[in-house]
Coordinates of C-alpha atoms and ligand atoms in Angstrom, one line a residue:
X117 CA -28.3 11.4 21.6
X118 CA -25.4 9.2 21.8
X119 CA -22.1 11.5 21.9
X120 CA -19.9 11.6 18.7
X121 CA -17.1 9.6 20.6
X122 CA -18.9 7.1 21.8
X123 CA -20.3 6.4 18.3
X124 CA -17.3 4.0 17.4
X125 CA -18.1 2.4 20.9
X126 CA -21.7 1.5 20.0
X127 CA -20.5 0.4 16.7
X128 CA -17.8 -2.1 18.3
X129 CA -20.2 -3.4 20.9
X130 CA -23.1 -4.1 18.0
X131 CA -20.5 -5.5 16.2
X132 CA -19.1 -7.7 18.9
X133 CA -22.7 -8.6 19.6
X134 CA -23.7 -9.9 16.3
X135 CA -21.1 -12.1 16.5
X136 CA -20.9 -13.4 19.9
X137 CA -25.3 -14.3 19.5
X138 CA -24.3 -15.7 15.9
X139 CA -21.2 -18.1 17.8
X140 CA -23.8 -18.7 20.6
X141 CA -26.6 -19.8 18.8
X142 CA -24.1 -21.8 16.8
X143 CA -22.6 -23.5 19.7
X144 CA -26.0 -24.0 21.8
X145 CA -26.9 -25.8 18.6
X146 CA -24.6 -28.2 18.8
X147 CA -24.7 -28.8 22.3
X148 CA -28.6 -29.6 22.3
X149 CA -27.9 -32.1 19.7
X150 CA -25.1 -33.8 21.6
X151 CA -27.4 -34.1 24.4
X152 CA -30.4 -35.7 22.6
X153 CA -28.2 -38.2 20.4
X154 CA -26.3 -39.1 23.8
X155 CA -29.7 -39.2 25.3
X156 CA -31.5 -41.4 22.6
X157 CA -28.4 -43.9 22.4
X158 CA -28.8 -44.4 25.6
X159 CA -32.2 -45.1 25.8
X160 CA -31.2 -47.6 22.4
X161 CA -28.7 -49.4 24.1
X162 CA -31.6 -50.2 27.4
X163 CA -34.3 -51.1 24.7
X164 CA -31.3 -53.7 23.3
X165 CA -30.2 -55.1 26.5
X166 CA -33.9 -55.8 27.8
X167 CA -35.0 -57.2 24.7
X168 CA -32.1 -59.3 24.4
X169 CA -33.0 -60.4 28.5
X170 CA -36.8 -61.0 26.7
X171 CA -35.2 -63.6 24.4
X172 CA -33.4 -65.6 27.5
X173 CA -37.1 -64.9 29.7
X174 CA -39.1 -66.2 26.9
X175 CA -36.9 -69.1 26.0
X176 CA -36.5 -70.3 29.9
X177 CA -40.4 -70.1 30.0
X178 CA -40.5 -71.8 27.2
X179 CA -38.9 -74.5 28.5
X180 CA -40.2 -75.1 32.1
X181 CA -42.9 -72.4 32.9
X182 CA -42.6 -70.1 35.8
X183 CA -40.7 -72.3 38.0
X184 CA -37.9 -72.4 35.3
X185 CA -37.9 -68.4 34.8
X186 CA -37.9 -67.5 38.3
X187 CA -35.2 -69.6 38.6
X188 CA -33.3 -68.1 36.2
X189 CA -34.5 -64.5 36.9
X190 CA -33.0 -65.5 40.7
X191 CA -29.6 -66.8 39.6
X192 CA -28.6 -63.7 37.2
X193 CA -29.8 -61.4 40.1
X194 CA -27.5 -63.2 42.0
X195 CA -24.4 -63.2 39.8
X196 CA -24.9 -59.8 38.4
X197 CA -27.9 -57.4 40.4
X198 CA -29.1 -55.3 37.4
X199 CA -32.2 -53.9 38.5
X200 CA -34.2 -55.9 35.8
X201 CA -37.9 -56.5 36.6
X202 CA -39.4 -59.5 35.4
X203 CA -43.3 -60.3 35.2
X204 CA -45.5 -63.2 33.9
X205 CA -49.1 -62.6 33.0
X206 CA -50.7 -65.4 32.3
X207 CA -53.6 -64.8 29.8
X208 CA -54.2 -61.5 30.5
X209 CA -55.4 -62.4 34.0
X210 CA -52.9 -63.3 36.8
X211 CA -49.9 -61.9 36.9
X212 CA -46.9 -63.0 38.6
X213 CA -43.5 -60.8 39.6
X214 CA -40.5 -62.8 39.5
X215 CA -38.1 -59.8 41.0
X216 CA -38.5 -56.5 43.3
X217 CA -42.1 -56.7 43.4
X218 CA -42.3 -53.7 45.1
X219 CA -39.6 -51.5 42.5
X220 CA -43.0 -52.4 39.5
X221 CA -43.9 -48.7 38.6
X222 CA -43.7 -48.4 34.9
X223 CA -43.4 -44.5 35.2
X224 CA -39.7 -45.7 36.1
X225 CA -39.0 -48.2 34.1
X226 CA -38.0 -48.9 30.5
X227 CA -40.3 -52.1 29.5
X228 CA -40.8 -54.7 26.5
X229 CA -42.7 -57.4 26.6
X230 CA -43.2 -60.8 24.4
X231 CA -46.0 -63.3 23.7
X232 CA -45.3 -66.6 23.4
X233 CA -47.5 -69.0 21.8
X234 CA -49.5 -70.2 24.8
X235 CA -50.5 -66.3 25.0
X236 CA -48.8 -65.9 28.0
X237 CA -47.1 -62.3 28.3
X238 CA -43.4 -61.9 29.5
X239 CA -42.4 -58.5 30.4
X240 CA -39.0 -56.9 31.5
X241 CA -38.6 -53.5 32.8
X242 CA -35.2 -52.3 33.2
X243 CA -35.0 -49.3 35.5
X244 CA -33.7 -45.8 33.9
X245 CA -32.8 -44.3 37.3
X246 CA -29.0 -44.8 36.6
X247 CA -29.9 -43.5 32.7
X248 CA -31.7 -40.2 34.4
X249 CA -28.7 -39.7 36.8
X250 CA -26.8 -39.3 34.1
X251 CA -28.1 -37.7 31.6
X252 CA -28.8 -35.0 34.7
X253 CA -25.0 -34.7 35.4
X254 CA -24.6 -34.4 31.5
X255 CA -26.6 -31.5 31.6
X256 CA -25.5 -30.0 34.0
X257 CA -21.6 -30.3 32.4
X258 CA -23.5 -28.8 29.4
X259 CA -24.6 -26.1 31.2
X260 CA -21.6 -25.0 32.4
X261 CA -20.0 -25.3 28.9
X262 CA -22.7 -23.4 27.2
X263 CA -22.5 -20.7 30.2
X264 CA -18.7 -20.9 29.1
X265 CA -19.2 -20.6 25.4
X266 CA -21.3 -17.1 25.9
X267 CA -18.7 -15.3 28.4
X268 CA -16.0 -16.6 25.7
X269 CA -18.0 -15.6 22.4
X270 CA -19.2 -12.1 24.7
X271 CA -15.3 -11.1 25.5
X272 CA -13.4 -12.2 22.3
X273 CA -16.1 -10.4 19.7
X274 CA -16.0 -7.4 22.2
X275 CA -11.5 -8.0 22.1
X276 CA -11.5 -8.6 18.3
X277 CA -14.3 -5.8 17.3
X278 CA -12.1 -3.4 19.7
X279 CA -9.1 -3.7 17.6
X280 CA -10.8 -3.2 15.0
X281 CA -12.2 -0.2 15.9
X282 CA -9.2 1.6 17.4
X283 CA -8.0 2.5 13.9
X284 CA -11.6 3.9 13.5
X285 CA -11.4 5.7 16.6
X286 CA -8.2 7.4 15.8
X287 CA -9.4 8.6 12.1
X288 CA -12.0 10.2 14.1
X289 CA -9.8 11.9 16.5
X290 CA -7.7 13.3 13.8
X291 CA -10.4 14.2 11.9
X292 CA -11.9 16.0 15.1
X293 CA -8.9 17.7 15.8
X294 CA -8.2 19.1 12.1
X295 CA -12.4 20.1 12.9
X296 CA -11.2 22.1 15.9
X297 CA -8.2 23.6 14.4
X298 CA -9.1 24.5 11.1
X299 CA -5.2 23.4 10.2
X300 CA -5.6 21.9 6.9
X301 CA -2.0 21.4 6.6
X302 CA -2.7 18.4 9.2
X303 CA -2.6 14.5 8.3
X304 CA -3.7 11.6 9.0
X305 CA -0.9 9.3 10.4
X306 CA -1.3 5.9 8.3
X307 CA -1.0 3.3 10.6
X308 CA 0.6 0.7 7.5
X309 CA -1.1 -2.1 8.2
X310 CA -2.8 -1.9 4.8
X311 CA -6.3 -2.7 5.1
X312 CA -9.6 -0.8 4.3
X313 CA -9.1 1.8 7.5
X314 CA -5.5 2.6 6.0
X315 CA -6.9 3.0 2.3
X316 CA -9.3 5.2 3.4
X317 CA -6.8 7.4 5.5
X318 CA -4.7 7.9 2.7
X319 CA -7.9 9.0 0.5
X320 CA -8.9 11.5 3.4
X321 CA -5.3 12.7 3.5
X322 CA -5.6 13.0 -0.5
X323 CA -8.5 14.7 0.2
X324 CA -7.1 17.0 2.7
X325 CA -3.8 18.0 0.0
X326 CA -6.6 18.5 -2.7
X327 CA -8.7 21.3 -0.2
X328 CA -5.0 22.6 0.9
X329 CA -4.3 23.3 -2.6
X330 CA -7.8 24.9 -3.4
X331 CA -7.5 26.9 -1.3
X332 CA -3.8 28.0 -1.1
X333 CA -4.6 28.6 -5.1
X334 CA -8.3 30.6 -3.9
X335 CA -5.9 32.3 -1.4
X336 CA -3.2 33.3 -3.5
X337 CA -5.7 34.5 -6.3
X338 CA -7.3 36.8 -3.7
X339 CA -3.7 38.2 -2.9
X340 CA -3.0 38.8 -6.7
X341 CA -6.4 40.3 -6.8
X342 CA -6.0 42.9 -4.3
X343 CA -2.0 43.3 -5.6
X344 CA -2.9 44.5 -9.0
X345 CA -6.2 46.3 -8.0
X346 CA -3.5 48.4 -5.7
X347 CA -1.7 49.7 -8.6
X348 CA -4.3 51.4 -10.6
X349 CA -6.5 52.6 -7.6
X350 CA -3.2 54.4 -6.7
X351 CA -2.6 55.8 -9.7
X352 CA -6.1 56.8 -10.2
X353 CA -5.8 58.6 -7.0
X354 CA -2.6 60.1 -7.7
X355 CA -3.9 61.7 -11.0
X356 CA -6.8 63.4 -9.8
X357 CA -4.9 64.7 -6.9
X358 CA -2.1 65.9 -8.7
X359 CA -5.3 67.6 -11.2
X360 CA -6.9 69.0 -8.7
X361 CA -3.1 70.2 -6.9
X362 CA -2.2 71.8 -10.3
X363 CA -5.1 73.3 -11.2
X364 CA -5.4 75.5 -8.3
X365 CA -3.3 77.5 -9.3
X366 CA -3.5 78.1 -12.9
X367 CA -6.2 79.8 -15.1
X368 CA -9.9 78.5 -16.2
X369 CA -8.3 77.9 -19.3
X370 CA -5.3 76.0 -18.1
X371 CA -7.6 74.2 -15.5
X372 CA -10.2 73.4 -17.9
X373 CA -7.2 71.3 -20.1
X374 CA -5.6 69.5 -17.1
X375 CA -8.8 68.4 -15.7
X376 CA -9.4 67.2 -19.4
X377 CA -6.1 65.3 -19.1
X378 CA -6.8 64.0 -15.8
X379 CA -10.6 62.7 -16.5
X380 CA -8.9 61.3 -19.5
X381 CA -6.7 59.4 -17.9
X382 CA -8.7 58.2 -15.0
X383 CA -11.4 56.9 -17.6
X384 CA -8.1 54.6 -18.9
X385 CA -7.1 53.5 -15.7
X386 CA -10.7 52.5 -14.8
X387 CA -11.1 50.4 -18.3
X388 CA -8.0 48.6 -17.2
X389 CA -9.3 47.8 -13.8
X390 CA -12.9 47.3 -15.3
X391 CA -11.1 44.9 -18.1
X392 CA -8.9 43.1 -15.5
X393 CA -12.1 42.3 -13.0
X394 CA -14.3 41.2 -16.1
X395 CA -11.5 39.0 -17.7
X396 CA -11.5 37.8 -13.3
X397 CA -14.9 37.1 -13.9
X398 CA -15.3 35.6 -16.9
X399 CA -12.6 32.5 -15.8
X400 CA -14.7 31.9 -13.0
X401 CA -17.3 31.4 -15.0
X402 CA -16.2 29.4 -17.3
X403 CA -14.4 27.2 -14.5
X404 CA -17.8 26.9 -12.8
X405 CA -19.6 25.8 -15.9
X406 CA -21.7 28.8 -15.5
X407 CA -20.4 30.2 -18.8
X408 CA -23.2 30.9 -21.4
X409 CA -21.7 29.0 -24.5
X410 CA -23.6 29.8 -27.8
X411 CA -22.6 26.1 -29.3
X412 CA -22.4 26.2 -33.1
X413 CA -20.8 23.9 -35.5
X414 CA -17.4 26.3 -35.6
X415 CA -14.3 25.3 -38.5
X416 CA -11.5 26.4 -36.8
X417 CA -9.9 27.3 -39.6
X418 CA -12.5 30.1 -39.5
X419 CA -11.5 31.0 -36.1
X420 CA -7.5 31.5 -37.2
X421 CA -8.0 33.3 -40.5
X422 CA -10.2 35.9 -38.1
X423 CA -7.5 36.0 -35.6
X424 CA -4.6 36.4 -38.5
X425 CA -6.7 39.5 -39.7
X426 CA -6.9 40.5 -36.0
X427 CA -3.3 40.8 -35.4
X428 CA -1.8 41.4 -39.0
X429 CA -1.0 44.7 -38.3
X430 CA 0.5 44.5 -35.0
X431 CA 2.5 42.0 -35.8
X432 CA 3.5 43.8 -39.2
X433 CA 4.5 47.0 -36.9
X434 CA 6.7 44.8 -34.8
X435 CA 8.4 43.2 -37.6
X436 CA 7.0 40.2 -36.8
X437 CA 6.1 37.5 -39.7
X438 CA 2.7 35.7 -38.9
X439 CA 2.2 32.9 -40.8
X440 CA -1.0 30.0 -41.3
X441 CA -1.5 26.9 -43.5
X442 CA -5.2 28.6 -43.2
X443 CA -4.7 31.6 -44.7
X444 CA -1.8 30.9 -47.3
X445 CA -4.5 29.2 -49.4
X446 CA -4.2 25.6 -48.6
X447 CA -7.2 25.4 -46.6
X448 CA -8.8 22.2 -48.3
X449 CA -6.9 20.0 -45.8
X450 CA -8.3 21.9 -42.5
X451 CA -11.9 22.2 -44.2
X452 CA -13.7 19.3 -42.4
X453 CA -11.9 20.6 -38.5
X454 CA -15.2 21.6 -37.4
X455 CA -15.5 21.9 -33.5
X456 CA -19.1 22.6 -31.7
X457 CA -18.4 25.9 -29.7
X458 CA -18.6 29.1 -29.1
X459 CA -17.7 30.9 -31.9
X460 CA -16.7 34.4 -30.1
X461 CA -15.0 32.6 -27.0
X462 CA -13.0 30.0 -29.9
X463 CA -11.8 33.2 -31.0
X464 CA -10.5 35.0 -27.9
X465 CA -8.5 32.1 -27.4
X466 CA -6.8 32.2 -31.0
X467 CA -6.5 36.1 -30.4
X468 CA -4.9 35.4 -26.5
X469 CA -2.8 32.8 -27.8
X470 CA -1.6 34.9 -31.2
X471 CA -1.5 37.8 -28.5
X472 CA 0.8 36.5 -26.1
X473 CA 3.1 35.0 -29.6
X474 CA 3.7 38.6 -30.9
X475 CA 4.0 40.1 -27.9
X476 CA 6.9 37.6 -27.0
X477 CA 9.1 37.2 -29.9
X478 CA 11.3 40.0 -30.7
X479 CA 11.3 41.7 -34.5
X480 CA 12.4 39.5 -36.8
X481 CA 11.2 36.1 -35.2
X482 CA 8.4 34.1 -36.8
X483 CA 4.8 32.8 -35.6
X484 CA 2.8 30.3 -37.0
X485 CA -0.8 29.9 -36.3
X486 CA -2.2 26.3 -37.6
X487 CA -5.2 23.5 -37.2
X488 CA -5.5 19.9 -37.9
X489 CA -7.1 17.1 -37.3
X490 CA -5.5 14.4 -34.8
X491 CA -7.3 11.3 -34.4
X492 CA -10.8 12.5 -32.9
X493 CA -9.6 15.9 -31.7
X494 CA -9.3 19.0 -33.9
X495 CA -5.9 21.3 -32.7
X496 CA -5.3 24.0 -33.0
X497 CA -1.5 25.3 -32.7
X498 CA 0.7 28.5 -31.9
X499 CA 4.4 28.3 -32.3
X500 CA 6.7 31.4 -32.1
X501 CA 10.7 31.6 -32.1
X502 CA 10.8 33.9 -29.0
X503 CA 11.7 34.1 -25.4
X504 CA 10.3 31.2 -24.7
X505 CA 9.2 30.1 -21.2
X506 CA 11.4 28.9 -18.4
X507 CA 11.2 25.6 -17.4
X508 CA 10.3 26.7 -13.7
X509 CA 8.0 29.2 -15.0
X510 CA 6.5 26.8 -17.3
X511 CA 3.6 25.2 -15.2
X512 CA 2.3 28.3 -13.8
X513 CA 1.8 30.3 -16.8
X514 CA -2.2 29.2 -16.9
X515 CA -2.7 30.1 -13.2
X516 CA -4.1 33.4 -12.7
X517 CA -2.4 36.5 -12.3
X518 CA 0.9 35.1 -13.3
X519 CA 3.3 37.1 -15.1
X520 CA 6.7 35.7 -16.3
X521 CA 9.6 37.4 -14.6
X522 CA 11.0 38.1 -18.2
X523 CA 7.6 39.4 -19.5
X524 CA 6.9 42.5 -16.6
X525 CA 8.1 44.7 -19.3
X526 CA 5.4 43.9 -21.5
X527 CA 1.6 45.1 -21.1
X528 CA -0.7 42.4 -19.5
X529 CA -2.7 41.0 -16.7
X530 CA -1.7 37.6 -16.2
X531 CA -5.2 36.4 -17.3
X532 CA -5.1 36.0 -21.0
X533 CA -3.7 31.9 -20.5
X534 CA -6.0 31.3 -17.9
X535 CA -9.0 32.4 -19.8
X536 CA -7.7 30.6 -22.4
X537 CA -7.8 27.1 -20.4
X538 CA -10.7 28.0 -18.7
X539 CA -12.3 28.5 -22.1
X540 CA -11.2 25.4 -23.6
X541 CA -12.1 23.0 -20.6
X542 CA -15.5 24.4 -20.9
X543 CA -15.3 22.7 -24.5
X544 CA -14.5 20.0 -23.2
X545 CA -11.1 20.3 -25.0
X546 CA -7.6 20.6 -22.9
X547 CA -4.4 23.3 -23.9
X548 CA -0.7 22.3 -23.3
X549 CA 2.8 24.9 -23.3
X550 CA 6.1 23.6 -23.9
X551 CA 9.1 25.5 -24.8
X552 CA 12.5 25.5 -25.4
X553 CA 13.5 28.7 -23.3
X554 CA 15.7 31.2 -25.7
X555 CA 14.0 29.1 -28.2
X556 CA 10.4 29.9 -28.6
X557 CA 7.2 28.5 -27.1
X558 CA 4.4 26.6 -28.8
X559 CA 0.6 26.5 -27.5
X560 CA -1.3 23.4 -28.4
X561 CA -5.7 23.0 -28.2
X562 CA -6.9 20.2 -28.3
X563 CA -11.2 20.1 -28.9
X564 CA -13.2 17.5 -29.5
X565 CA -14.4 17.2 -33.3
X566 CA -18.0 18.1 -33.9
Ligands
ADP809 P1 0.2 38.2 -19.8 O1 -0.8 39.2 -19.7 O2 1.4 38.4 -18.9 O3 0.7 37.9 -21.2 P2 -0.8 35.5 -19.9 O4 -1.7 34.8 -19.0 O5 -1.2 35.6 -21.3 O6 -0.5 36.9 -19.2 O7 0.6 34.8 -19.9 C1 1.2 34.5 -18.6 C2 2.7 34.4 -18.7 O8 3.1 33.4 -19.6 C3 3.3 35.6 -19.4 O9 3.5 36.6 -18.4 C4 4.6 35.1 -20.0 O10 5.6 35.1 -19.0 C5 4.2 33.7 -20.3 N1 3.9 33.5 -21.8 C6 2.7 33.4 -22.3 N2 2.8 33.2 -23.6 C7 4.1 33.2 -23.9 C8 4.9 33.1 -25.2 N3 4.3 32.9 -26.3 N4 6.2 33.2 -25.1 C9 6.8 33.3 -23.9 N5 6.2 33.5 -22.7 C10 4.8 33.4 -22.7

């Protein structure tokens, strides 16, 4: 198996490959044809010089026979010696050389021949010795520029492809190293020469924040986890020591009603750790998608009239005034906001959301619980005049385990907004917080209509 670091290797030399046999082939191409059109003009421009000789030949025969042609033949030897056979055959019988008897071989020679009336044949060679010898040192020129053209095409695809692949190479060592380390706090360095290698760094570094942040956020819910489990284990323990400490000493009446008290109050603590860990549970469900959702056609106005009931009272006791569009009577306009959902999880949310409301506006404030219809989303709406949120506090308060600084004072778990979200996103709705701090704080779901 070829090792992981030699893999961008083998994929620059394939690379480099396919494009030095492609420029090659290319170039081989062309040099194959230059020979053959050099090679047939050449053999063109002999055809034209002998037949124009043919025309002279015939026409001097023409004129005074042999004696006449041989003359001829003999003076243009003499003035310029181009090895041109000539030969006479008269009738198809005798035939007579006029030049370099002995040079006839027509495997060497380049011939055309005429007939002239009489039927006499006249017939010129022209040699292609000179033609061969140079066509041969053509090819061999050829040769060494095809030769060339390889070792060229072979080392700038392998110097080009190699470039291109050091980017590759060095994603891969990063990537390798953060591999090794496990340090997901580690980047990428972007080399900023903005091509595909450099977009695809910065989505692997985007990656890497997005896997940072999981798990910083799994991390840090582990941590809260273990936090808040501390506190009622401990005090858990410390009741049914101090029971049993206490008890030793008193009578089986005495015992009897401090082990009561004790059992009574460890049955408390547990519900708060058993409530706490199901609440845990039932976000990370609903997160997952592995929530069981009984979908129902669900008018939300429902949903708020049950949660004003629900909280009536407390809110009454507080000296709190809870007010709805829903249940003062005009519920006409909020008839047809009808959501598909869960009809017991739609009203945990109301009952978190109304929850939180009371438990954060002092006596005398006001909170209003309402639903309309926006566009194609049905909202749903809790506004009270109370503490409000601060503005650094403000985007944490649906993480889990978060408490408000300002709100420690109050009962809670931290969980109520994030089972909220996590119950809405499993609508496929979405729930946004803004506050004026000192002012109040208003919760706003959106759900798709049904
Ligand atoms: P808790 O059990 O603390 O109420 P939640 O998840 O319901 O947990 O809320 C998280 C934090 O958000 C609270 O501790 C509080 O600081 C803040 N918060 C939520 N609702 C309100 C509100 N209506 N007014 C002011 N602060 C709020």
């Amino acid at each position: 198996m070829t090792r992981p670091e030699t893999r961008p290797l083998v994929f620059g030399l394939r690379i480099a490959l396919w494009y030095a046999t492609l420029f090659v082939v290319g170039a081989l191409a062309i040099v194959f044809l230059t020979y053959y059109l050099t090679a047939a003009s050449l053999a063109q421009r002999d055809q034209q010089i002998i037949r124009g000789k043919l025309g002279d030949y015939a026409a001097a025969y023409a004129r005074g026979g042999v004696r006449v042609l041989a003359a001829t033949v003999r003076a243009e030897q003499e003035a310029a010696p181009e090895r041109l056979f000539v030969r006479v055959v008269n009738r198809g019988v005798e035939a007579i050389v006029l030049s370099n008897a002995e040079g006839w071989d027509p495997a060497t020679l380049e011939t055309a021949s005429v007939q002239l009336a009489d039927g006499t044949l006249v017939q010129v060679g022209k040699s292609t010795e000179a033609r061969e010898a140079l066509l041969a040192r053509f090819r061999a020129v050829l040769g060494v520029v095809a030769l060339s053209i390889v070792v060229i095409a072979l080392t700038g695809g392998w110097l080009a492809t190699q470039s291109a692949v050091v980017p590759i190479r060095r994603l891969t060592r990063a990537v390798r190293r953060i591999i090794r380390t496990g340090r997901t706090d580690a980047r990428v360095p972007v080399a900023g020469t903005d091509d595909a290698i450099d977009e695809l760094t910065v989505l692997f570094n985007t990656m890497l924040d997005k896997i940072e942040g999981l798990v910083d956020g799994m991390r840090g819910a582990l941590d809260n986890v273990s936090h808040d489990l501390r506190t009622p284990l401990t005090r858990l323990r410390g009741t049914a020591e101090m029971a049993l400490a206490a008890a030793a000493s008193g009578d089986d009446r005495e015992r009897d009603v401090q082990y009561r008290e004790a059992l009574a109050d460890c049955v408390e603590e547990t519900d708060r750790v058993l409530v706490m860990l199901n609440t845990l549970m039932d976000i990370s469900e609903a997160e997952s998608g592995a929530m069981k959702l009984t979908r129902e056609p669900v008018p939300l106005a429902e949903v708020v009239a049950r949660a004003v009931d629900l909280y009536r009272d407390v809110a009454d006791a507080k000296g709190v005034s809870l007010v709805s569009h829903v249940a003062s009577g005009f519920s006409r306009t909020t008839d047809d906001v009808v959501v598909t959902g869960d009809r017991i999880r739609l009203d945990q949310v109301a009952a978190n959301l109304l929850d939180n409301a009371i438990k954060y506006t002092p006596a005398g404030g006001d909170v209003r619980i309402d639903v309309r219809r926006d566009g194609d989303a049905a909202v749903l709406q809790v506004r009270d005049t109370g503490q409000g949120i601060p503005a650094d506090e403000l985007p944490r308060v649906f993480d889990r385990l978060f408490r408000g600084d300002a709100s420690r004072t109050e009962r809670g778990l931290g969980l109520g907004l994030s089972l909220v979200k996590a119950v809405v996103e499993a609508h496929g709705g979405e729930v946004q917080a803004t506050s004026e701090p000192g002012q109040g704080a208003t919760f706003t779901v959106r759900l798709p209509l049904a």
